[in-house]
Coordinates of C-alpha atoms in Angstrom, one line a residue:
M217 CA 11.2 27.9 -13.1
P218 CA 9.4 25.5 -10.8
E219 CA 7.7 22.6 -12.5
T220 CA 4.0 23.0 -13.1
I221 CA 3.4 19.3 -12.3
V222 CA 5.1 19.8 -8.9
R223 CA 3.0 22.8 -8.1
K224 CA -0.1 20.7 -8.9
I225 CA 1.2 18.0 -6.5
L226 CA 1.8 20.5 -3.7
E227 CA -1.5 22.3 -4.2
R228 CA -3.3 19.0 -4.0
G229 CA -1.7 18.1 -0.7
L230 CA -2.7 21.5 0.7
R231 CA -6.3 20.7 0.1
E232 CA -6.1 17.9 2.6
P233 CA -6.2 18.3 6.4
I234 CA -2.7 19.0 7.5
D235 CA -3.2 18.0 11.1
T236 CA 0.4 17.2 12.1
G237 CA 3.7 18.9 11.9
G238 CA 5.2 16.0 10.0
K239 CA 2.7 16.3 7.2
H240 CA 3.4 20.0 7.1
A241 CA 7.2 19.6 7.1
A242 CA 7.0 17.1 4.2
M243 CA 5.1 19.6 2.2
L244 CA 7.3 22.6 3.3
N245 CA 10.5 20.7 2.4
G246 CA 9.0 19.8 -0.9
M247 CA 8.2 23.5 -1.6
H248 CA 11.8 24.5 -0.8
L249 CA 13.4 21.8 -2.9
S250 CA 11.2 22.4 -5.9
G251 CA 11.7 26.2 -5.8
H252 CA 8.1 27.1 -4.8
T253 CA 9.4 29.8 -2.5
A254 CA 6.3 32.0 -2.5
M255 CA 4.1 29.0 -1.5
L256 CA 6.6 28.1 1.3
D257 CA 6.6 31.6 2.6
E258 CA 2.8 31.8 2.6
Q259 CA 2.6 28.6 4.6
L260 CA 5.1 29.6 7.2
R261 CA 3.5 33.0 7.7
H262 CA 0.2 31.2 8.4
T263 CA 2.0 28.9 10.9
L264 CA 3.7 31.7 12.7
A265 CA 0.4 33.6 12.9
G266 CA -1.6 30.6 14.0
T267 CA -3.9 30.8 11.0
G268 CA -4.5 28.6 7.9
N269 CA -5.1 24.8 8.0
I270 CA -2.5 24.1 10.7
P271 CA -4.4 23.5 13.9
R272 CA -3.2 24.8 17.2
S273 CA -2.1 22.2 19.7
K274 CA -3.8 21.8 23.0
H275 CA -0.6 23.0 24.6
P276 CA 1.3 25.4 22.3
L277 CA 4.7 26.6 23.5
G278 CA 5.5 29.6 21.5
R279 CA 4.6 29.6 17.8
I280 CA 6.2 26.3 16.6
V281 CA 6.8 23.8 19.3
A282 CA 3.8 22.2 21.1
H283 CA 2.8 19.4 23.4
P284 CA 1.9 16.6 23.1
N285 CA 3.5 16.0 19.7
I286 CA 6.7 17.6 20.7
S287 CA 8.9 16.1 18.0
D288 CA 6.3 16.3 15.3
S289 CA 5.9 20.1 15.9
M290 CA 9.6 20.6 15.9
S291 CA 9.9 19.5 12.3
R292 CA 9.0 22.9 11.0
I293 CA 12.2 24.5 12.3
R294 CA 14.2 23.3 9.3
P295 CA 11.8 24.8 6.8
L296 CA 11.9 28.1 8.8
V297 CA 15.7 28.3 8.3
L298 CA 15.5 27.3 4.6
A299 CA 13.0 30.1 4.1
G300 CA 15.1 32.7 5.9
Y301 CA 13.1 32.9 9.2
E302 CA 16.3 32.5 11.3
E303 CA 15.0 34.6 14.2
E304 CA 11.8 32.5 14.5
A305 CA 13.8 29.3 14.3
R306 CA 16.1 30.5 17.1
E307 CA 13.1 31.4 19.1
A308 CA 11.7 27.8 18.8
L309 CA 14.8 25.7 19.3
P310 CA 15.4 26.5 23.1
I311 CA 11.7 25.7 23.8
Y312 CA 12.1 22.3 22.2
L313 CA 15.4 21.5 24.0
K314 CA 13.8 22.5 27.3
E315 CA 10.7 20.4 26.7
R316 CA 12.4 17.4 25.0
V317 CA 11.8 14.1 26.6
E318 CA 14.2 11.1 26.1
V319 CA 13.7 7.4 26.8
A320 CA 16.5 4.9 26.4
G321 CA 18.6 7.8 24.9
A322 CA 16.2 8.7 22.1
P323 CA 13.6 11.5 21.9
V324 CA 10.0 10.5 22.3
F325 CA 7.6 11.4 19.5
S326 CA 4.8 12.5 21.8
T327 CA 4.3 13.3 25.4
A328 CA 0.7 12.1 25.3
P329 CA -0.3 10.0 28.4
S330 CA -1.3 7.1 26.1
T331 CA 2.3 6.7 24.6
P332 CA 4.8 7.0 27.4
G333 CA 8.2 5.7 26.4
W334 CA 7.2 5.1 22.7
I335 CA 10.0 5.6 20.2
F336 CA 8.7 6.3 16.7
A337 CA 10.8 6.0 13.5
D338 CA 9.0 9.2 12.4
T339 CA 11.1 11.2 14.9
A340 CA 14.2 10.5 12.7
Y341 CA 12.7 12.9 10.2
M342 CA 11.0 15.3 12.6
V343 CA 13.9 16.2 14.9
P344 CA 17.5 15.5 13.6
P345 CA 17.3 17.6 10.4
S346 CA 16.1 20.6 12.4
L347 CA 18.7 20.1 15.0
A348 CA 21.4 19.8 12.4
I349 CA 20.5 23.0 10.5
M350 CA 20.4 24.9 13.8
G351 CA 24.0 24.0 14.6
E352 CA 23.2 21.0 16.9
G353 CA 24.9 18.5 14.6
G354 CA 26.3 16.3 17.4
R355 CA 22.9 15.8 19.0
A356 CA 21.3 15.2 15.6
I357 CA 23.7 12.4 14.7
S358 CA 23.4 10.9 18.1
D359 CA 19.6 10.8 17.8
L360 CA 19.8 9.1 14.4
V361 CA 22.2 6.5 15.7
R362 CA 20.1 5.7 18.8
T363 CA 16.9 5.5 16.7
Y364 CA 18.6 2.9 14.5
E365 CA 19.9 0.9 17.5
L366 CA 16.4 0.8 19.0
L367 CA 14.3 0.2 15.9
A368 CA 16.4 -1.6 13.3
T369 CA 16.0 -5.3 12.5
P370 CA 19.2 -7.4 12.2
T371 CA 19.1 -6.6 8.5
G372 CA 18.9 -2.9 9.0
L373 CA 15.2 -2.5 8.2
I374 CA 13.4 0.0 10.4
R375 CA 10.4 -0.8 12.6
H376 CA 7.8 1.8 13.3
V377 CA 7.4 1.9 17.0
L378 CA 9.1 0.5 20.2
N379 CA 8.0 0.9 23.7
A380 CA 11.5 1.6 25.0
A381 CA 10.2 2.1 28.6
V382 CA 9.4 -1.6 28.9
P383 CA 12.1 -4.3 28.8
E384 CA 11.6 -6.5 25.7
E385 CA 11.2 -9.7 27.9
D386 CA 8.3 -7.9 29.8
S387 CA 6.4 -6.8 26.7
Y388 CA 3.0 -8.3 26.3
C389 CA 3.6 -9.1 22.6
K390 CA 6.7 -9.9 20.6
I391 CA 8.4 -6.9 19.3
D392 CA 7.6 -7.6 15.6
V393 CA 3.9 -7.7 16.2
W394 CA 3.4 -5.1 18.9
I395 CA 1.2 -2.3 17.4
D396 CA 3.3 -1.7 14.4
G397 CA 6.7 -3.2 15.2
T398 CA 7.0 -4.6 11.7
A399 CA 9.4 -3.1 9.1
W400 CA 6.9 -0.5 8.1
G401 CA 7.5 1.1 4.7
R402 CA 7.0 4.7 5.8
A403 CA 9.2 4.1 8.9
N404 CA 12.0 3.3 6.6
G405 CA 11.2 6.4 4.5
W406 CA 11.3 8.5 7.7
W407 CA 14.7 7.1 8.6
L408 CA 16.3 7.5 5.2
A409 CA 14.9 11.0 4.7
G410 CA 16.0 12.0 8.2
V411 CA 19.5 10.9 7.5
V412 CA 20.0 12.6 4.2
D413 CA 18.4 15.9 5.3
T414 CA 20.7 15.8 8.3
V415 CA 23.8 14.8 6.5
E416 CA 23.2 17.6 4.0
V417 CA 24.6 20.0 6.6
V418 CA 26.7 17.9 9.0
P419 CA 29.1 14.9 8.3
P420 CA 27.6 11.6 9.2
G421 CA 30.5 9.8 10.8
D422 CA 31.4 6.2 10.1
K423 CA 28.8 4.6 12.4
L424 CA 25.8 6.4 11.1
L425 CA 27.0 6.0 7.5
A426 CA 27.3 2.2 7.9
M427 CA 23.8 2.0 9.5
F428 CA 22.3 4.1 6.6
R429 CA 24.0 2.0 3.9
K430 CA 22.9 -1.3 5.6
S431 CA 19.3 -0.1 5.6
C432 CA 19.6 1.0 1.9
E433 CA 21.1 -2.3 0.9
S434 CA 18.3 -4.3 2.4
L435 CA 15.6 -2.0 1.0
L436 CA 17.1 -2.2 -2.5
A437 CA 16.9 -5.9 -2.4
L438 CA 13.2 -5.7 -1.5
Q439 CA 12.2 -3.3 -4.3
E440 CA 9.7 -4.9 -6.7
D441 CA 9.3 -3.3 -10.1
G442 CA 9.9 0.1 -8.6
F443 CA 7.7 -0.1 -5.5
W444 CA 7.9 -1.0 -1.8
R445 CA 5.1 -2.5 0.3
A446 CA 3.5 -1.2 3.5
T447 CA 5.5 -3.8 5.3
V448 CA 8.6 -3.9 3.2
D449 CA 9.6 -7.5 3.8
D450 CA 6.0 -9.0 3.6
A451 CA 5.0 -10.0 0.1
Y452 CA 1.4 -10.2 1.3
S453 CA 1.4 -6.6 2.3
L454 CA -0.2 -3.8 0.3
I455 CA 1.8 -1.6 -2.1
D456 CA 2.4 1.8 -0.4
S457 CA 3.0 4.7 -2.8
S458 CA 4.0 7.0 0.1
A459 CA 6.7 4.7 1.3
T460 CA 7.8 4.2 -2.3
V461 CA 8.4 7.9 -2.9
M462 CA 10.0 8.5 0.6
I463 CA 12.5 5.7 0.1
G464 CA 13.1 6.8 -3.4
Y465 CA 13.9 10.3 -2.1
G466 CA 16.4 8.9 0.4
F467 CA 18.1 6.9 -2.3
V468 CA 18.4 9.7 -4.8
K469 CA 19.4 12.4 -2.4
G470 CA 21.8 9.9 -0.7
W471 CA 23.4 9.4 -4.1
Q472 CA 23.6 13.1 -4.8
L473 CA 25.4 13.7 -1.4
G474 CA 27.9 10.9 -2.2
L475 CA 26.6 8.5 0.4
L476 CA 25.4 5.8 -2.0
E477 CA 26.4 4.4 -5.4
K478 CA 24.5 5.1 -8.6
T479 CA 22.6 1.9 -8.3
Y480 CA 20.5 3.6 -5.6
E481 CA 19.8 6.6 -7.7
E482 CA 18.6 4.3 -10.5
A483 CA 16.3 2.6 -7.9
G484 CA 14.9 6.0 -6.9
V485 CA 14.2 6.8 -10.6
R486 CA 12.3 3.5 -10.9
A487 CA 10.3 4.4 -7.8
L488 CA 9.2 7.7 -9.3
E489 CA 8.4 6.1 -12.7
Y490 CA 6.3 3.4 -11.0
V491 CA 4.1 5.7 -9.0
L492 CA 3.6 8.1 -11.9
R493 CA 2.6 5.2 -14.1
H494 CA 0.3 3.3 -11.7
H495 CA -0.8 5.5 -8.8
F496 CA -0.8 9.1 -9.9
D497 CA -3.6 11.2 -11.4
L498 CA -2.0 13.7 -13.8
R499 CA -5.1 15.8 -14.0
D500 CA -5.2 16.9 -10.4
G501 CA -1.8 15.8 -8.9
T502 CA -3.2 13.2 -6.6
L503 CA -1.0 10.3 -5.4
H504 CA -3.3 7.4 -4.7
H505 CA -2.8 4.2 -2.7
Q506 CA -0.9 5.6 0.2
Q507 CA -1.2 3.7 3.4
K508 CA -3.4 5.6 5.9
G509 CA -1.7 4.6 9.2
P510 CA -0.4 5.0 11.7
L511 CA -0.6 2.1 14.1
I512 CA -2.5 -0.1 11.7
V513 CA -1.3 -3.6 11.5
N514 CA 0.0 -4.0 8.0
V515 CA -2.3 -6.8 6.8
G516 CA -2.6 -7.8 3.2
S517 CA -6.1 -6.4 2.7
P518 CA -7.7 -4.4 -0.1
N519 CA -10.0 -2.7 2.5
P520 CA -10.1 1.0 1.6
R521 CA -9.8 1.9 5.3
Y522 CA -6.1 1.1 5.0
L523 CA -5.5 3.4 2.0
S524 CA -5.7 7.1 1.4
S525 CA -5.3 9.5 -1.5
A526 CA -3.4 12.8 -1.5
N527 CA -2.0 12.3 2.0
P528 CA 0.4 15.2 2.5
Y529 CA 3.2 12.9 3.4
G530 CA 3.2 11.3 0.0
Q531 CA 2.4 14.5 -1.8
G532 CA 5.3 16.3 -0.3
F533 CA 7.8 13.6 -0.9
L534 CA 6.5 13.0 -4.4
A535 CA 7.2 16.7 -5.1
S536 CA 10.7 16.3 -3.7
L537 CA 11.5 13.1 -5.6
Y538 CA 10.2 14.5 -8.8
S539 CA 12.3 17.6 -8.4
L540 CA 15.5 15.6 -7.9
V541 CA 14.8 13.1 -10.7
A542 CA 13.0 15.0 -13.4
A543 CA 13.5 18.8 -12.8
D544 CA 17.3 18.9 -12.7
V545 CA 17.6 19.7 -9.0
N546 CA 20.8 18.7 -7.3
V547 CA 21.0 19.3 -3.6
R548 CA 24.8 20.0 -3.9
D549 CA 23.9 23.1 -5.9
M550 CA 21.5 24.4 -3.3
N551 CA 24.3 25.0 -0.8
V552 CA 22.3 24.5 2.3
R553 CA 24.3 25.3 5.4
A554 CA 23.8 25.0 9.1
L555 CA 23.5 28.1 11.3
K556 CA 26.0 28.6 14.0
A557 CA 24.8 27.3 17.3
A558 CA 23.6 30.0 19.6

């Protein structure tokens, strides 16, 4: 039976504006993992009908994919498959593949005129898992590898954004201070979650596995008393509860899939225990002290403008992490499989 506390977490997230596909996907994937199938089905029916709290894009292309946030909208394809909406998923994928835009060998997050050539770490979660479950495993792995090559620091930490259309020597600012070119906490969470949700249905290959493990090793060394910061390698940066549960999710699921050693599972447990103890309201399911973002320089400031409560990103990943750690869910037992490519 689905855990009552997880239902409370998910319901709290649904009371917030879900104005991006990524927020929605984090919630939908949490519903699937925790066994809240009726809630998942209701949300997807609203999405397919164009009702509910999921706003229509300015340029919808069918019922799922839309411009300008082409990658963000595509993230709902995986939950469609998980919920049994195979026909609707197969309807959406060709639209995405036709409209997909690449720069430097990686898919752009948005086709908005204000962000030409920008590669976001978020896309690692929005696109490859949906490609993989639709039978496009080779493209999914390639996207993850290229994202790492473009955004990883020498130690394997993941930056948030890179303008890949401009040579680094021609950039106005140095790469680590441009917009959010720091090793952002949630960027690392997107990357880890994107890898484990992809590898759940397709083998990673040696190159991607080595990249993933390098990121995890560096993140493990930076964990403080269970948490990670908004900029993971900046001790002056704020604690970010959303990054903490996202990275914790990547660690625990990575361990369950056999990608990581038990040390990482234990770190994921510490992440859950920390946020439940210090940043969670048991009465209404709210995860507090999530960084608002995006594109906010991760300064060490207590200003409330940098923080939010009940952000659906954190609510969805908290539900997923809680399910893996405290509700006896093992992804191996769920037997998720990719569809055959059309």
